[in-house]
mmCIF file of C-alpha atoms and ligand atoms in Angstrom:
data_model
loop_
_atom_site.group_PDB
_atom_site.id
_atom_site.type_symbol
_atom_site.label_atom_id
_atom_site.label_comp_id
_atom_site.label_asym_id
_atom_site.label_seq_id
_atom_site.Cartn_x
_atom_site.Cartn_y
_atom_site.Cartn_z
ATOM 1 C CA MET P 17 -14.641 18.580 -12.573
ATOM 2 C CA THR P 18 -11.422 16.668 -10.520
ATOM 3 C CA HIS P 19 -11.965 13.744 -8.879
ATOM 4 C CA THR P 20 -11.713 13.996 -5.496
ATOM 5 C CA ASP P 21 -9.960 12.011 -3.268
ATOM 6 C CA THR P 22 -11.842 11.262 -0.360
ATOM 7 C CA THR P 23 -8.962 9.137 1.377
ATOM 8 C CA ASP P 24 -6.738 11.938 1.330
ATOM 9 C CA THR P 25 -6.599 12.881 4.982
ATOM 10 C CA THR P 26 -3.422 15.445 4.895
ATOM 11 C CA ALA P 27 -3.912 17.467 1.977
ATOM 12 C CA GLY P 28 -4.662 21.052 2.599
ATOM 13 C CA LEU P 29 -4.950 20.805 6.044
ATOM 14 C CA PRO P 30 -4.258 24.007 8.231
ATOM 15 C CA GLU P 31 -0.799 24.060 8.549
ATOM 16 C CA GLN P 32 -0.316 24.633 5.144
ATOM 17 C CA GLY P 33 -2.008 27.754 5.490
ATOM 18 C CA ASP P 34 -5.025 29.203 6.651
ATOM 19 C CA ILE P 35 -8.282 26.789 5.355
ATOM 20 C CA LEU P 36 -9.729 29.626 3.684
ATOM 21 C CA ALA P 37 -7.147 31.336 1.825
ATOM 22 C CA VAL P 38 -6.251 27.886 0.577
ATOM 23 C CA ALA P 39 -9.599 27.349 -0.617
ATOM 24 C CA ARG P 40 -9.498 30.977 -2.353
ATOM 25 C CA ARG P 41 -7.141 29.279 -4.514
ATOM 26 C CA GLN P 42 -8.123 25.990 -5.035
ATOM 27 C CA VAL P 43 -11.513 25.974 -5.092
ATOM 28 C CA LEU P 44 -12.228 29.729 -6.396
ATOM 29 C CA GLU P 45 -9.312 30.120 -8.512
ATOM 30 C CA GLU P 46 -9.177 26.800 -9.844
ATOM 31 C CA GLY P 47 -12.565 24.860 -9.792
ATOM 32 C CA ARG P 48 -11.180 22.162 -7.424
ATOM 33 C CA GLY P 49 -13.262 21.013 -4.477
ATOM 34 C CA LEU P 50 -11.994 20.629 -1.191
ATOM 35 C CA SER P 51 -10.690 16.815 0.076
ATOM 36 C CA ALA P 52 -12.376 15.469 2.982
ATOM 37 C CA ALA P 53 -9.547 16.726 5.496
ATOM 38 C CA GLN P 54 -9.740 20.591 4.158
ATOM 39 C CA ALA P 55 -13.923 20.018 4.579
ATOM 40 C CA LEU P 56 -13.111 18.733 7.740
ATOM 41 C CA ALA P 57 -10.492 22.086 8.234
ATOM 42 C CA CYS P 58 -13.834 23.950 7.409
ATOM 43 C CA LEU P 59 -16.365 22.676 9.344
ATOM 44 C CA ARG P 60 -14.701 23.090 12.305
ATOM 45 C CA LEU P 61 -13.888 27.190 11.984
ATOM 46 C CA PRO P 62 -15.192 29.213 15.021
ATOM 47 C CA ASP P 63 -18.468 30.746 14.685
ATOM 48 C CA GLU P 64 -16.757 34.251 14.250
ATOM 49 C CA ARG P 65 -15.522 33.573 10.968
ATOM 50 C CA LEU P 66 -18.558 31.809 9.619
ATOM 51 C CA ASP P 67 -19.627 35.121 7.580
ATOM 52 C CA GLU P 68 -15.987 35.069 5.973
ATOM 53 C CA LEU P 69 -16.858 31.632 4.842
ATOM 54 C CA LEU P 70 -20.633 32.569 3.504
ATOM 55 C CA ALA P 71 -18.785 34.967 1.234
ATOM 56 C CA LEU P 72 -16.270 32.689 0.142
ATOM 57 C CA ALA P 73 -18.759 29.823 -0.555
ATOM 58 C CA HIS P 74 -20.772 32.753 -2.478
ATOM 59 C CA GLU P 75 -17.844 33.623 -4.575
ATOM 60 C CA VAL P 76 -17.437 30.687 -5.322
ATOM 61 C CA ARG P 77 -21.211 29.632 -6.485
ATOM 62 C CA MET P 78 -21.499 32.912 -8.447
ATOM 63 C CA ALA P 79 -17.511 31.998 -10.257
ATOM 64 C CA TRP P 80 -18.087 29.128 -11.243
ATOM 65 C CA CYS P 81 -22.267 28.230 -11.675
ATOM 66 C CA GLY P 82 -23.462 31.806 -12.095
ATOM 67 C CA PRO P 83 -26.293 34.296 -10.214
ATOM 68 C CA GLU P 84 -28.624 32.257 -11.571
ATOM 69 C CA VAL P 85 -31.141 29.920 -9.298
ATOM 70 C CA GLU P 86 -32.670 26.902 -10.054
ATOM 71 C CA VAL P 87 -36.656 26.287 -9.156
ATOM 72 C CA GLU P 88 -38.150 22.615 -9.003
ATOM 73 C CA GLY P 89 -41.176 21.303 -7.711
ATOM 74 C CA ILE P 90 -41.910 17.717 -6.758
ATOM 75 C CA VAL P 91 -44.985 15.495 -6.517
ATOM 76 C CA SER P 92 -45.567 12.159 -4.689
ATOM 77 C CA VAL P 93 -47.087 10.062 -7.272
ATOM 78 C CA LYS P 94 -46.974 7.503 -4.049
ATOM 79 C CA THR P 95 -46.387 7.975 -1.008
ATOM 80 C CA GLY P 96 -46.213 5.820 2.505
ATOM 81 C CA GLY P 97 -46.092 1.871 3.109
ATOM 82 C CA CYS P 98 -42.215 1.947 1.869
ATOM 83 C CA PRO P 99 -40.583 -1.549 2.955
ATOM 84 C CA GLU P 100 -37.145 0.008 3.587
ATOM 85 C CA ASP P 101 -36.251 1.075 6.980
ATOM 86 C CA CYS P 102 -34.321 4.460 6.615
ATOM 87 C CA HIS P 103 -34.518 5.839 10.015
ATOM 88 C CA PHE P 104 -35.466 9.248 9.158
ATOM 89 C CA CYS P 105 -38.204 8.854 6.830
ATOM 90 C CA SER P 106 -42.053 8.792 7.942
ATOM 91 C CA GLN P 107 -42.357 6.970 4.439
ATOM 92 C CA SER P 108 -41.161 4.011 5.832
ATOM 93 C CA GLY P 109 -43.671 0.828 6.725
ATOM 94 C CA GLN P 110 -42.052 -0.150 9.476
ATOM 95 C CA PHE P 111 -42.537 2.648 11.699
ATOM 96 C CA ALA P 112 -45.828 3.992 13.367
ATOM 97 C CA SER P 113 -45.861 6.766 11.805
ATOM 98 C CA PRO P 114 -48.265 9.225 10.403
ATOM 99 C CA VAL P 115 -48.310 8.622 6.300
ATOM 100 C CA ARG P 116 -50.262 6.581 5.245
ATOM 101 C CA ALA P 117 -49.325 4.489 1.559
ATOM 102 C CA ALA P 118 -51.402 6.036 -1.547
ATOM 103 C CA TRP P 119 -51.121 6.790 -5.169
ATOM 104 C CA ILE P 120 -51.971 10.148 -6.837
ATOM 105 C CA ASP P 121 -54.261 9.766 -9.800
ATOM 106 C CA PRO P 122 -52.681 11.137 -13.581
ATOM 107 C CA ASP P 123 -55.240 14.311 -13.678
ATOM 108 C CA GLU P 124 -53.635 15.709 -10.304
ATOM 109 C CA LEU P 125 -50.219 14.944 -11.338
ATOM 110 C CA VAL P 126 -50.260 16.901 -14.522
ATOM 111 C CA ARG P 127 -52.035 19.791 -12.695
ATOM 112 C CA ALA P 128 -49.335 19.431 -10.290
ATOM 113 C CA ALA P 129 -46.924 19.888 -13.157
ATOM 114 C CA ARG P 130 -48.665 23.306 -14.635
ATOM 115 C CA GLU P 131 -48.617 24.390 -11.623
ATOM 116 C CA THR P 132 -44.846 24.228 -11.253
ATOM 117 C CA ARG P 133 -44.284 25.742 -14.308
ATOM 118 C CA GLU P 134 -46.518 28.284 -14.043
ATOM 119 C CA THR P 135 -43.981 29.496 -11.236
ATOM 120 C CA GLY P 136 -41.552 29.473 -12.903
ATOM 121 C CA ALA P 137 -39.716 26.159 -12.869
ATOM 122 C CA THR P 138 -37.810 24.375 -15.217
ATOM 123 C CA GLU P 139 -37.508 21.053 -13.231
ATOM 124 C CA PHE P 140 -40.704 18.986 -12.036
ATOM 125 C CA CYS P 141 -39.492 15.759 -10.248
ATOM 126 C CA ILE P 142 -41.956 12.421 -10.116
ATOM 127 C CA VAL P 143 -40.949 11.333 -6.674
ATOM 128 C CA ALA P 144 -42.255 7.826 -5.475
ATOM 129 C CA ALA P 145 -41.596 5.494 -2.142
ATOM 130 C CA VAL P 146 -40.344 2.528 -3.543
ATOM 131 C CA ARG P 147 -37.468 0.538 -2.721
ATOM 132 C CA GLY P 148 -37.086 0.443 -6.621
ATOM 133 C CA PRO P 149 -39.863 0.235 -9.546
ATOM 134 C CA ASP P 150 -42.228 -2.119 -10.474
ATOM 135 C CA ARG P 151 -43.860 -2.552 -14.064
ATOM 136 C CA ARG P 152 -46.994 -0.703 -12.616
ATOM 137 C CA LEU P 153 -45.135 2.473 -11.653
ATOM 138 C CA LEU P 154 -42.815 2.644 -14.100
ATOM 139 C CA ASP P 155 -46.080 2.142 -16.593
ATOM 140 C CA SER P 156 -47.622 5.261 -14.403
ATOM 141 C CA VAL P 157 -44.951 7.168 -15.017
ATOM 142 C CA ARG P 158 -45.016 6.216 -18.810
ATOM 143 C CA ALA P 159 -48.498 7.586 -19.087
ATOM 144 C CA GLY P 160 -47.814 10.693 -16.413
ATOM 145 C CA ILE P 161 -45.012 11.602 -18.745
ATOM 146 C CA ALA P 162 -47.372 11.712 -22.111
ATOM 147 C CA ALA P 163 -49.930 13.212 -20.063
ATOM 148 C CA ILE P 164 -48.078 16.183 -18.771
ATOM 149 C CA ARG P 165 -46.494 16.627 -22.466
ATOM 150 C CA ALA P 166 -50.026 16.378 -23.933
ATOM 151 C CA ASP P 167 -50.963 18.819 -21.605
ATOM 152 C CA GLY P 168 -48.038 21.476 -23.545
ATOM 153 C CA ASN P 169 -45.896 21.376 -20.569
ATOM 154 C CA ASP P 170 -42.491 21.490 -21.370
ATOM 155 C CA VAL P 171 -40.892 21.539 -17.775
ATOM 156 C CA ASN P 172 -37.793 19.258 -17.314
ATOM 157 C CA ILE P 173 -38.725 15.757 -16.034
ATOM 158 C CA ALA P 174 -36.905 14.457 -13.366
ATOM 159 C CA CYS P 175 -37.714 11.250 -11.186
ATOM 160 C CA SER P 176 -36.671 9.522 -7.896
ATOM 161 C CA LEU P 177 -38.103 6.189 -7.874
ATOM 162 C CA GLY P 178 -34.983 4.308 -5.753
ATOM 163 C CA MET P 179 -32.637 1.796 -6.786
ATOM 164 C CA LEU P 180 -32.723 0.881 -10.436
ATOM 165 C CA THR P 181 -31.475 -2.227 -12.386
ATOM 166 C CA PRO P 182 -29.768 -1.246 -15.357
ATOM 167 C CA ALA P 183 -32.692 -2.047 -17.770
ATOM 168 C CA GLN P 184 -34.945 0.061 -15.505
ATOM 169 C CA VAL P 185 -32.100 3.007 -16.327
ATOM 170 C CA ASP P 186 -32.515 2.592 -20.112
ATOM 171 C CA GLU P 187 -36.414 2.585 -19.786
ATOM 172 C CA LEU P 188 -35.996 6.048 -18.113
ATOM 173 C CA VAL P 189 -33.454 7.119 -20.765
ATOM 174 C CA GLU P 190 -35.830 6.759 -23.765
ATOM 175 C CA MET P 191 -38.932 8.166 -21.685
ATOM 176 C CA GLY P 192 -37.147 11.869 -22.044
ATOM 177 C CA VAL P 193 -36.479 11.504 -17.759
ATOM 178 C CA HIS P 194 -33.475 13.825 -18.124
ATOM 179 C CA ARG P 195 -32.606 13.893 -14.447
ATOM 180 C CA TYR P 196 -32.828 11.107 -11.694
ATOM 181 C CA ASN P 197 -32.734 11.832 -8.373
ATOM 182 C CA HIS P 198 -31.123 8.954 -5.964
ATOM 183 C CA ASN P 199 -29.448 10.213 -2.579
ATOM 184 C CA LEU P 200 -26.580 8.469 -0.868
ATOM 185 C CA GLU P 201 -27.957 10.261 2.221
ATOM 186 C CA THR P 202 -24.833 9.980 4.881
ATOM 187 C CA ALA P 203 -21.474 9.068 4.795
ATOM 188 C CA ARG P 204 -20.305 5.678 3.187
ATOM 189 C CA SER P 205 -18.906 5.079 7.215
ATOM 190 C CA HIS P 206 -22.453 6.308 8.835
ATOM 191 C CA PHE P 207 -24.749 4.464 6.719
ATOM 192 C CA ASP P 208 -25.981 1.351 8.692
ATOM 193 C CA ARG P 209 -26.747 3.864 11.542
ATOM 194 C CA VAL P 210 -29.889 4.792 9.551
ATOM 195 C CA VAL P 211 -30.611 2.137 7.002
ATOM 196 C CA THR P 212 -30.166 -1.508 7.593
ATOM 197 C CA THR P 213 -32.692 -2.893 4.632
ATOM 198 C CA HIS P 214 -30.345 -1.499 1.714
ATOM 199 C CA THR P 215 -26.669 -0.654 1.950
ATOM 200 C CA TRP P 216 -24.487 2.733 0.726
ATOM 201 C CA GLU P 217 -22.656 0.776 -2.300
ATOM 202 C CA GLU P 218 -26.083 -0.275 -3.099
ATOM 203 C CA ARG P 219 -26.884 3.259 -3.765
ATOM 204 C CA TRP P 220 -23.854 4.245 -5.129
ATOM 205 C CA GLU P 221 -24.443 1.883 -7.604
ATOM 206 C CA THR P 222 -27.858 2.980 -9.448
ATOM 207 C CA CYS P 223 -26.036 6.727 -8.942
ATOM 208 C CA ARG P 224 -23.214 5.100 -11.412
ATOM 209 C CA LEU P 225 -25.675 3.514 -13.752
ATOM 210 C CA VAL P 226 -27.680 7.167 -13.798
ATOM 211 C CA ARG P 227 -24.577 8.715 -14.272
ATOM 212 C CA ASP P 228 -22.798 6.640 -17.114
ATOM 213 C CA ALA P 229 -25.976 6.311 -18.884
ATOM 214 C CA GLY P 230 -26.089 10.479 -19.828
ATOM 215 C CA MET P 231 -28.781 11.333 -17.357
ATOM 216 C CA GLU P 232 -28.139 13.979 -14.750
ATOM 217 C CA LEU P 233 -27.694 12.937 -11.526
ATOM 218 C CA CYS P 234 -29.216 14.727 -8.355
ATOM 219 C CA CYS P 235 -27.640 12.806 -5.146
ATOM 220 C CA GLY P 236 -27.588 14.878 -1.649
ATOM 221 C CA GLY P 237 -28.464 13.473 1.692
ATOM 222 C CA ILE P 238 -29.378 14.816 4.891
ATOM 223 C CA VAL P 239 -27.159 16.077 7.449
ATOM 224 C CA GLY P 240 -27.858 15.955 11.551
ATOM 225 C CA MET P 241 -28.763 12.123 11.465
ATOM 226 C CA GLY P 242 -26.195 11.830 14.865
ATOM 227 C CA GLU P 243 -23.626 11.578 12.329
ATOM 228 C CA THR P 244 -19.949 13.080 13.289
ATOM 229 C CA VAL P 245 -18.244 16.404 12.240
ATOM 230 C CA GLU P 246 -15.722 14.263 10.629
ATOM 231 C CA GLN P 247 -18.574 11.837 9.167
ATOM 232 C CA ARG P 248 -20.135 15.526 7.635
ATOM 233 C CA ALA P 249 -17.006 16.203 6.157
ATOM 234 C CA GLU P 250 -16.100 12.341 4.795
ATOM 235 C CA PHE P 251 -19.678 12.920 2.985
ATOM 236 C CA ALA P 252 -18.990 16.031 1.260
ATOM 237 C CA ALA P 253 -16.212 14.906 -0.246
ATOM 238 C CA GLU P 254 -18.209 11.530 -1.495
ATOM 239 C CA LEU P 255 -20.449 13.391 -3.063
ATOM 240 C CA GLY P 256 -17.544 15.517 -4.997
ATOM 241 C CA SER P 257 -16.335 11.797 -6.236
ATOM 242 C CA LEU P 258 -19.519 11.637 -8.101
ATOM 243 C CA GLU P 259 -19.619 14.373 -9.410
ATOM 244 C CA PRO P 260 -23.986 14.657 -8.826
ATOM 245 C CA ASP P 261 -24.819 17.627 -11.446
ATOM 246 C CA GLU P 262 -26.967 18.351 -8.101
ATOM 247 C CA VAL P 263 -26.730 18.140 -4.802
ATOM 248 C CA PRO P 264 -30.321 18.265 -2.211
ATOM 249 C CA LEU P 265 -28.766 19.453 1.005
ATOM 250 C CA ASN P 266 -31.573 18.507 3.644
ATOM 251 C CA PHE P 267 -31.151 18.765 7.837
ATOM 252 C CA LEU P 268 -33.368 16.460 8.969
ATOM 253 C CA ASN P 269 -36.580 17.558 10.429
ATOM 254 C CA PRO P 270 -37.732 14.883 13.127
ATOM 255 C CA ARG P 271 -40.539 13.085 12.393
ATOM 256 C CA PRO P 272 -42.770 11.626 15.361
ATOM 257 C CA GLY P 273 -42.936 7.627 14.870
ATOM 258 C CA THR P 274 -40.010 7.181 13.296
ATOM 259 C CA PRO P 275 -36.168 6.021 14.806
ATOM 260 C CA PHE P 276 -34.933 9.308 14.998
ATOM 261 C CA ALA P 277 -37.762 11.223 15.888
ATOM 262 C CA ASP P 278 -36.019 12.661 19.177
ATOM 263 C CA LEU P 279 -32.829 13.874 17.178
ATOM 264 C CA PRO P 280 -31.887 17.436 18.090
ATOM 265 C CA VAL P 281 -32.326 20.072 14.733
ATOM 266 C CA VAL P 282 -28.931 21.292 13.413
ATOM 267 C CA PRO P 283 -28.365 24.497 14.934
ATOM 268 C CA ALA P 284 -28.570 27.702 12.602
ATOM 269 C CA ARG P 285 -24.961 28.583 12.634
ATOM 270 C CA GLU P 286 -23.554 24.598 12.302
ATOM 271 C CA ALA P 287 -26.124 24.260 9.489
ATOM 272 C CA LEU P 288 -24.900 27.378 7.490
ATOM 273 C CA LYS P 289 -21.142 26.452 8.448
ATOM 274 C CA THR P 290 -22.484 22.899 6.011
ATOM 275 C CA ILE P 291 -23.948 24.718 3.260
ATOM 276 C CA ALA P 292 -20.849 26.767 2.322
ATOM 277 C CA THR P 293 -18.547 23.618 3.319
ATOM 278 C CA PHE P 294 -20.574 21.502 0.949
ATOM 279 C CA ARG P 295 -20.336 24.734 -2.082
ATOM 280 C CA LEU P 296 -16.239 24.614 -1.375
ATOM 281 C CA ALA P 297 -16.501 20.657 -1.783
ATOM 282 C CA MET P 298 -18.674 21.031 -5.063
ATOM 283 C CA PRO P 299 -17.915 24.432 -6.944
ATOM 284 C CA ARG P 300 -19.937 23.443 -10.157
ATOM 285 C CA THR P 301 -22.558 21.639 -8.725
ATOM 286 C CA ILE P 302 -26.280 22.816 -8.384
ATOM 287 C CA LEU P 303 -26.678 22.913 -4.727
ATOM 288 C CA ARG P 304 -30.271 22.703 -3.419
ATOM 289 C CA TYR P 305 -31.856 23.528 -0.267
ATOM 290 C CA ALA P 306 -34.327 20.741 0.561
ATOM 291 C CA GLY P 307 -36.577 19.602 3.029
ATOM 292 C CA GLY P 308 -35.588 20.768 7.049
ATOM 293 C CA ARG P 309 -34.332 24.540 5.877
ATOM 294 C CA GLU P 310 -37.366 25.933 7.869
ATOM 295 C CA ILE P 311 -36.666 24.799 10.950
ATOM 296 C CA THR P 312 -33.164 24.503 11.078
ATOM 297 C CA LEU P 313 -32.396 28.268 9.700
ATOM 298 C CA GLY P 314 -35.852 30.048 9.268
ATOM 299 C CA ASP P 315 -36.459 32.909 6.979
ATOM 300 C CA LEU P 316 -33.492 35.055 7.290
ATOM 301 C CA GLY P 317 -31.085 32.069 7.656
ATOM 302 C CA THR P 318 -32.649 30.576 4.276
ATOM 303 C CA SER P 319 -31.178 34.537 2.260
ATOM 304 C CA GLN P 320 -28.182 33.607 4.697
ATOM 305 C CA GLY P 321 -28.185 30.091 2.875
ATOM 306 C CA MET P 322 -28.544 31.608 -0.991
ATOM 307 C CA LEU P 323 -25.760 33.975 0.119
ATOM 308 C CA GLY P 324 -23.496 30.974 1.138
ATOM 309 C CA GLY P 325 -23.434 28.599 -2.093
ATOM 310 C CA ILE P 326 -26.960 27.545 -2.408
ATOM 311 C CA ASN P 327 -28.184 27.921 -6.356
ATOM 312 C CA ALA P 328 -31.487 26.318 -6.428
ATOM 313 C CA VAL P 329 -34.903 25.778 -4.014
ATOM 314 C CA ILE P 330 -37.583 24.046 -4.259
ATOM 315 C CA VAL P 331 -41.316 25.535 -4.480
ATOM 316 C CA GLY P 332 -44.267 24.454 -2.660
ATOM 317 C CA ASN P 333 -44.905 21.677 -0.419
ATOM 318 C CA TYR P 334 -42.279 18.707 0.548
ATOM 319 C CA LEU P 335 -43.049 15.348 0.515
ATOM 320 C CA THR P 336 -44.837 14.865 3.960
ATOM 321 C CA THR P 337 -43.975 18.116 5.215
ATOM 322 C CA LEU P 338 -45.287 21.657 5.029
ATOM 323 C CA GLY P 339 -43.057 24.065 2.976
ATOM 324 C CA ARG P 340 -43.013 27.399 2.563
ATOM 325 C CA SER P 341 -45.442 29.116 -0.042
ATOM 326 C CA PRO P 342 -43.819 29.360 -3.989
ATOM 327 C CA GLU P 343 -44.601 33.595 -3.642
ATOM 328 C CA THR P 344 -42.437 33.399 -0.236
ATOM 329 C CA ASP P 345 -39.421 31.626 -1.921
ATOM 330 C CA LEU P 346 -39.910 33.891 -5.284
ATOM 331 C CA ALA P 347 -39.800 37.485 -3.287
ATOM 332 C CA MET P 348 -37.067 36.012 -1.840
ATOM 333 C CA LEU P 349 -34.625 35.650 -5.258
ATOM 334 C CA ASP P 350 -36.138 38.413 -6.308
ATOM 335 C CA GLU P 351 -35.141 40.759 -3.187
ATOM 336 C CA LEU P 352 -31.323 39.123 -3.552
ATOM 337 C CA GLN P 353 -31.729 39.693 -7.056
ATOM 338 C CA MET P 354 -30.658 36.222 -8.468
ATOM 339 C CA PRO P 355 -32.473 35.775 -11.895
ATOM 340 C CA ILE P 356 -34.510 31.968 -11.905
ATOM 341 C CA LYS P 357 -32.916 29.943 -14.362
ATOM 342 C CA ALA P 358 -34.499 29.698 -18.029
ATOM 343 C CA LEU P 359 -35.995 26.709 -19.613
ATOM 344 C CA SER P 360 -33.771 27.036 -22.936
ATOM 345 C CA SER P 361 -30.374 27.143 -20.330
ATOM 346 C CA THR P 362 -30.979 23.339 -18.459
ATOM 347 C CA LEU P 363 -31.227 21.749 -22.195
HETATM 348 S S1 SF4 G 18 -35.977 7.677 1.897
HETATM 349 FE FE1 SF4 G 18 -37.179 6.300 0.271
HETATM 350 S S2 SF4 G 18 -36.172 4.198 0.771
HETATM 351 FE FE2 SF4 G 18 -36.571 4.797 2.315
HETATM 352 S S3 SF4 G 18 -37.971 4.678 3.798
HETATM 353 FE FE3 SF4 G 18 -38.186 6.605 2.819
HETATM 354 S S4 SF4 G 18 -39.414 6.479 1.185
HETATM 355 FE FE4 SF4 G 18 -38.330 4.385 1.566
#
């Protein structure tokens, strides 16, 4: 994938031609993602052009990724009580939010992995609400992976355990973790309005270490945290320059007790424009619907997003909010005639 210049403010501006005509040539035909300025032009398209934008994003996804949809399940091994202050997160121990600190036991982990695999999912992500892993957490992840394998489960294991040191990255590689999730969350220029206990650069560094160690990188964020449309475009281009294998795209689901509890939900049309624009910024990535889609898009918008650039979904419950049932999602994929990506093709 080519490097996207996030500082370029002139390339591909609408003056050089209609942005969708430019994107058709640059992204669909050549596979080069949109710059920040180009992403901004897409986000600013009038509502009357939404269908055209979604159709182009779908063409790009089919051309560069194919029709398969990656299905993934997640389990939280340690919930709540996190020392960080990410303002959107009900798992922070700094807010009066209802999620209390809790660990799950190894049997539950094995059962969750088995149920995930039985849906046809190829990815099972082990998540912990921490700043970064300590010895206890790494040991329990190691034991958990061994127990999942002993259960005869061949699902790909992903982890999301916060910021990592180089030695911890090496240890996860050695355990056989094939993908690591660490989100940049939002544009660099907006980050200090969202988190004050660590920096965007610290997050970037963990992402870089993961990628350089040869693990697949899953890195995305949340839209609707008070950022401007310019910052949304900046974020798309920043992610594009990191070249993640997978991008989970969340829309803020304002959680009671968090500093973002009263932020408005992103309107459905704006969310769909964002999905399509992120696809055009990253033609080859696995673009995944993550939390917040139910309240932003509803059922109809969910399938519209699948036809507007999305090619991965999480089945079942999310970390702190209730998602849709696996059956609903799998039936939707069936209806859209999108096959579930098989395990062998991800190896
Ligand atoms: S987003 Fe992660 S690091 Fe931030 S408070 Fe929530 S669990 Fe902690």
